[in-house]
The first five atom37 places (N, CA, C, CB, O) and aatype in JSON, in Angstrom:
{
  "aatype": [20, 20, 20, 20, 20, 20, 20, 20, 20, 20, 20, 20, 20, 20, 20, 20, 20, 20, 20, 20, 20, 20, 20, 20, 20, 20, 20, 20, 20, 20, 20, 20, 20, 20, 20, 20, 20, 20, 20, 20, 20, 20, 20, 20, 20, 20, 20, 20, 20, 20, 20, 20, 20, 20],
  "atom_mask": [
    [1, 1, 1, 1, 1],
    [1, 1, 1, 1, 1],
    [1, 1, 1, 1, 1],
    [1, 1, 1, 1, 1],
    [1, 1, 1, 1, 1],
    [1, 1, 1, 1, 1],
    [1, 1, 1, 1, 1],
    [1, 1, 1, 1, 1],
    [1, 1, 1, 1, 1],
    [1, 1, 1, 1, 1],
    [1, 1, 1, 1, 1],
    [1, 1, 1, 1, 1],
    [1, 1, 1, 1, 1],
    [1, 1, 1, 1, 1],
    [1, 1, 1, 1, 1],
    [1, 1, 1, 1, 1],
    [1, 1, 1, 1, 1],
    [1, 1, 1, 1, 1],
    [1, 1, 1, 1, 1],
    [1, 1, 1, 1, 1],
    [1, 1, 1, 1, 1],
    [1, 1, 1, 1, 1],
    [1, 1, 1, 1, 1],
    [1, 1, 1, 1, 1],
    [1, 1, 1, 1, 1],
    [1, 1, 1, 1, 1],
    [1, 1, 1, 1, 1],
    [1, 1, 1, 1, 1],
    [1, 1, 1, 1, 1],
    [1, 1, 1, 1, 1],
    [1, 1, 1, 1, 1],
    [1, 1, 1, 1, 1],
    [1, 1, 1, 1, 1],
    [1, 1, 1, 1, 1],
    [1, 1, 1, 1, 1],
    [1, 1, 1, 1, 1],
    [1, 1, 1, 1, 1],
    [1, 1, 1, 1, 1],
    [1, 1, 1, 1, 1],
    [1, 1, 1, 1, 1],
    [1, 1, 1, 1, 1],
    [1, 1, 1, 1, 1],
    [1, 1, 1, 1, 1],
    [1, 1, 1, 1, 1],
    [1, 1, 1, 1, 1],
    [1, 1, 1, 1, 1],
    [1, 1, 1, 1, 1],
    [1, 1, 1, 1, 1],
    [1, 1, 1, 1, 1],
    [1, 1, 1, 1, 1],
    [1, 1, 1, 1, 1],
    [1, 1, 1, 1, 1],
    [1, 1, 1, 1, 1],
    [1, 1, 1, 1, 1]
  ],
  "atom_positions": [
    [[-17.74, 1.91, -4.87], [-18.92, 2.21, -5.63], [-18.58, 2.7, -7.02], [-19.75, 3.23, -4.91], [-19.38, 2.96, -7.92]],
    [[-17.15, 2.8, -7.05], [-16.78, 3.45, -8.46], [-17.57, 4.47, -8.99], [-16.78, 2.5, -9.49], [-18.09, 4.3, -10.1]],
    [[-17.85, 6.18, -7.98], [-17.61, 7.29, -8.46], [-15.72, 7.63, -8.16], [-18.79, 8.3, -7.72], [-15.42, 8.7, -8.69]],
    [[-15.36, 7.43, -7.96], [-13.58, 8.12, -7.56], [-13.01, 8.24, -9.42], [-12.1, 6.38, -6.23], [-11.93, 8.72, -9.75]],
    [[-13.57, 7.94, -9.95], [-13.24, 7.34, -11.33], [-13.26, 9.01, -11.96], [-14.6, 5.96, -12.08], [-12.31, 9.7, -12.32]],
    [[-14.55, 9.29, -11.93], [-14.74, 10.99, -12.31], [-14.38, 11.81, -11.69], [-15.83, 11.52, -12.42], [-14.77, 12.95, -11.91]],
    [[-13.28, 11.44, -10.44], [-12.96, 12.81, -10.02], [-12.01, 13.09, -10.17], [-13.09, 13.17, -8.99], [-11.69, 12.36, -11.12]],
    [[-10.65, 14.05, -9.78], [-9.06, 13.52, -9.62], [-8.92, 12.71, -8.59], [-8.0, 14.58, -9.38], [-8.13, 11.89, -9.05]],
    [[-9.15, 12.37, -7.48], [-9.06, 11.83, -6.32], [-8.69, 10.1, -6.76], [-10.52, 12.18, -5.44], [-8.0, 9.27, -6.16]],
    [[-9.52, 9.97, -8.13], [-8.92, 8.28, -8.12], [-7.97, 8.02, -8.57], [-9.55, 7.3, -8.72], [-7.8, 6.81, -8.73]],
    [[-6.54, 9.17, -9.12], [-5.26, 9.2, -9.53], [-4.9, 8.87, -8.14], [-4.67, 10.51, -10.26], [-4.11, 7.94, -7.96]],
    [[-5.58, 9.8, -6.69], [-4.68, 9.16, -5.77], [-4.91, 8.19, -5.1], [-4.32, 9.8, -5.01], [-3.91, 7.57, -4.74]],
    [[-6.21, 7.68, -4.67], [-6.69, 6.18, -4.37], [-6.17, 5.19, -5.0], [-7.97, 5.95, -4.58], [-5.84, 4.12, -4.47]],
    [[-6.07, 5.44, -6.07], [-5.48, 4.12, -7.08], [-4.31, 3.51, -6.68], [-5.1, 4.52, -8.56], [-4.23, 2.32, -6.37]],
    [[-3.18, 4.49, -6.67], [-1.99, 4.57, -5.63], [-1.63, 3.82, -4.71], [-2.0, 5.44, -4.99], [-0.89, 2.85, -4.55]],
    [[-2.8, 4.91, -3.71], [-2.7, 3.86, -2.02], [-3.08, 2.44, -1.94], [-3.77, 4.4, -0.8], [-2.51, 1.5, -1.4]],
    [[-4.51, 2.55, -2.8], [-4.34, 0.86, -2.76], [-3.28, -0.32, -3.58], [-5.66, 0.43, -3.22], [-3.37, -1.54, -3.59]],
    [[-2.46, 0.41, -4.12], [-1.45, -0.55, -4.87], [-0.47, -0.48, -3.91], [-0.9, -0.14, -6.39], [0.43, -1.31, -4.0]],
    [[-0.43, 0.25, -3.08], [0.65, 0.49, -1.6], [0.07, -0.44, -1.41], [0.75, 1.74, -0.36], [0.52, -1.48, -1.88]],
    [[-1.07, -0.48, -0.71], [-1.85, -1.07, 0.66], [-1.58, -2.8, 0.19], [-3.99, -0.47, 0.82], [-1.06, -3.64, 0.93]],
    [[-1.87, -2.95, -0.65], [-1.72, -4.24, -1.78], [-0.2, -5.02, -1.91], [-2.05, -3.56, -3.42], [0.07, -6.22, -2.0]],
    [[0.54, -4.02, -1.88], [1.73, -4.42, -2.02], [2.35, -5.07, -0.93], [2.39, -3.48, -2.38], [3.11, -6.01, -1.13]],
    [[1.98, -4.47, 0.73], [2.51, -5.02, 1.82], [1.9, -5.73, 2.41], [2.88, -4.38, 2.54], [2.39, -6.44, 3.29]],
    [[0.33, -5.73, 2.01], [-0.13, -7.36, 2.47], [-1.63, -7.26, 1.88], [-0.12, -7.78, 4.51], [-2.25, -6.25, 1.56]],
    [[-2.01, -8.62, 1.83], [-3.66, -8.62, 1.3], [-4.39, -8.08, 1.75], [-4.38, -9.58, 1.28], [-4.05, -7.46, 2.75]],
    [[-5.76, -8.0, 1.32], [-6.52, -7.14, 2.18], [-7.0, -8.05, 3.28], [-7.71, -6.41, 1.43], [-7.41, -7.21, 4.08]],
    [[-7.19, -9.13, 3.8], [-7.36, -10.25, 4.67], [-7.0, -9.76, 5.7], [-6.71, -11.43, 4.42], [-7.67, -9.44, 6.68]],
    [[-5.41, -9.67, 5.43], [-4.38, -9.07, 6.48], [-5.23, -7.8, 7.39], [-2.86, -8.35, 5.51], [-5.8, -7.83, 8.48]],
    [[-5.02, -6.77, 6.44], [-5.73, -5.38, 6.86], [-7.3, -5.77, 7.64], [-6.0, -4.32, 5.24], [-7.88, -5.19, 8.56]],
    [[-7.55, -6.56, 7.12], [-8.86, -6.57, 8.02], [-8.95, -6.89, 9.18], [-9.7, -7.24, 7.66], [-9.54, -6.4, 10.14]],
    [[-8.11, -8.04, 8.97], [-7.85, -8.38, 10.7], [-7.15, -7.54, 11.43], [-7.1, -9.62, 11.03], [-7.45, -7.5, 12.62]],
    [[-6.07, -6.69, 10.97], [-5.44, -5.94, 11.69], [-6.63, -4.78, 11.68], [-3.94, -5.66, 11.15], [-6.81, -4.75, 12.9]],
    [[-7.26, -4.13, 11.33], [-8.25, -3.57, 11.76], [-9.53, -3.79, 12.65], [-8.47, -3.33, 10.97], [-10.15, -2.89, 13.22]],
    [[-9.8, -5.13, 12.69], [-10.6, -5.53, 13.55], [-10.34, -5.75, 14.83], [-10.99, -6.37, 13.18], [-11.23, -5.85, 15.68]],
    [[-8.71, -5.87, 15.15], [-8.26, -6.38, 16.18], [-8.01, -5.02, 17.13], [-7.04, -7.29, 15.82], [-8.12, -4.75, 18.32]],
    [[-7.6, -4.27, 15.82], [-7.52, -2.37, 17.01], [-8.71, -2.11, 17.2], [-6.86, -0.6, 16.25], [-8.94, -1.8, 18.37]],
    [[-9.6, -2.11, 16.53], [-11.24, -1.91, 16.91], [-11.61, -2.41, 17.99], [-12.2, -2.47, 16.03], [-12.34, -1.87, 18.82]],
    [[-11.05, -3.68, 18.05], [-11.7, -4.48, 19.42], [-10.91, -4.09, 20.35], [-11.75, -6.14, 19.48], [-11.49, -3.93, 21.42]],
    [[-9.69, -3.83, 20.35], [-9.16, -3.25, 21.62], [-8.95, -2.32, 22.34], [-8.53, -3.34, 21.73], [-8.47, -2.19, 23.46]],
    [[-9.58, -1.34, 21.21], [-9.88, 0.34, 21.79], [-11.54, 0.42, 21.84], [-9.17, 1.81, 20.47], [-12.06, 1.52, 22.0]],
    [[-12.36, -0.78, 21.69], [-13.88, -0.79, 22.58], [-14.18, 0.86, 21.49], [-13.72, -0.57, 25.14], [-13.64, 1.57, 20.65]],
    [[-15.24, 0.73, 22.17], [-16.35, 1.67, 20.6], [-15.83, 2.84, 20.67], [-18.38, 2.0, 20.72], [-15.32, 3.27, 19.63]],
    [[-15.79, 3.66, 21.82], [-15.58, 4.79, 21.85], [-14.04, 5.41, 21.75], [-16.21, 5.05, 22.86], [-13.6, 6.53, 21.5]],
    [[-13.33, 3.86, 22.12], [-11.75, 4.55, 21.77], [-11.18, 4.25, 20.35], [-10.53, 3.89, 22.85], [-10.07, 4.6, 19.95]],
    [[-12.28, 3.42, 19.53], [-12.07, 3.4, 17.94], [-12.15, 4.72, 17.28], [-13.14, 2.52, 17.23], [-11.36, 5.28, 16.53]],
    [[-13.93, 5.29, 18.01], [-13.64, 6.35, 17.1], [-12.88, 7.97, 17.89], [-15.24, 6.61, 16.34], [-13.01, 9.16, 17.58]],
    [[-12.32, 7.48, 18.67], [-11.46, 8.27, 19.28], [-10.13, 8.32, 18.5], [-11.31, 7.81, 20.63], [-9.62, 9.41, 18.27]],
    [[-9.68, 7.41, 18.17], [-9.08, 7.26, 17.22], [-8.9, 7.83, 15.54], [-9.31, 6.38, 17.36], [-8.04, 8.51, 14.99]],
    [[-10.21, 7.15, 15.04], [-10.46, 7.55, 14.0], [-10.72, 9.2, 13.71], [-11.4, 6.78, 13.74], [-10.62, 9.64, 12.57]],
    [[-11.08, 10.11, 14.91], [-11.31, 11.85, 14.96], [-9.95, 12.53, 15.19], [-12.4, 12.39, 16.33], [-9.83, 13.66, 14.71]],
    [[-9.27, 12.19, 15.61], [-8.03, 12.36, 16.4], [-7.25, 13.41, 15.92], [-7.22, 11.18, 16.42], [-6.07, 13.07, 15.82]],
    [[-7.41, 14.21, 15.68], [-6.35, 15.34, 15.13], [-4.94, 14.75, 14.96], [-6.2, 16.65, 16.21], [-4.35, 14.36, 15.97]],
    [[-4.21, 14.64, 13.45], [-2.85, 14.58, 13.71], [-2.63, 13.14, 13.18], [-2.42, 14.87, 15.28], [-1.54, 12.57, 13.21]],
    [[-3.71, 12.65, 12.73], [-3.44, 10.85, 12.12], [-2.54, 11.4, 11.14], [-4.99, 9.69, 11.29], [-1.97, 10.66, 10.34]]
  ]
}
């Protein structure tokens, strides 16, 4: 949505996505995200995603 721009926070977003970018497209990431989603079924996604310790 491009607020990160006015905050400090987009010095460090900017970053990660030039990481994230660097080791594969975002194509990639999606599918690899869609595929853990689907295999941990709804409640073990966001079991996941709360998880103390990511």
């Amino acid at each position: 949505m491009g607020i990160t721009q006015e905050y400090p926070l987009h010095a460090l977003t900017r970053r990660l996505w030039a990481w994230r970018d660097a080791v594969a497209p975002p194509s990639v990431w999606a599918r690899e995200l869609g595929a853990r989603a689907a295999d941990a079924g709804e409640t073990g996604m966001w079991t996941q995603l709360t998880a103390p310790g990511l």
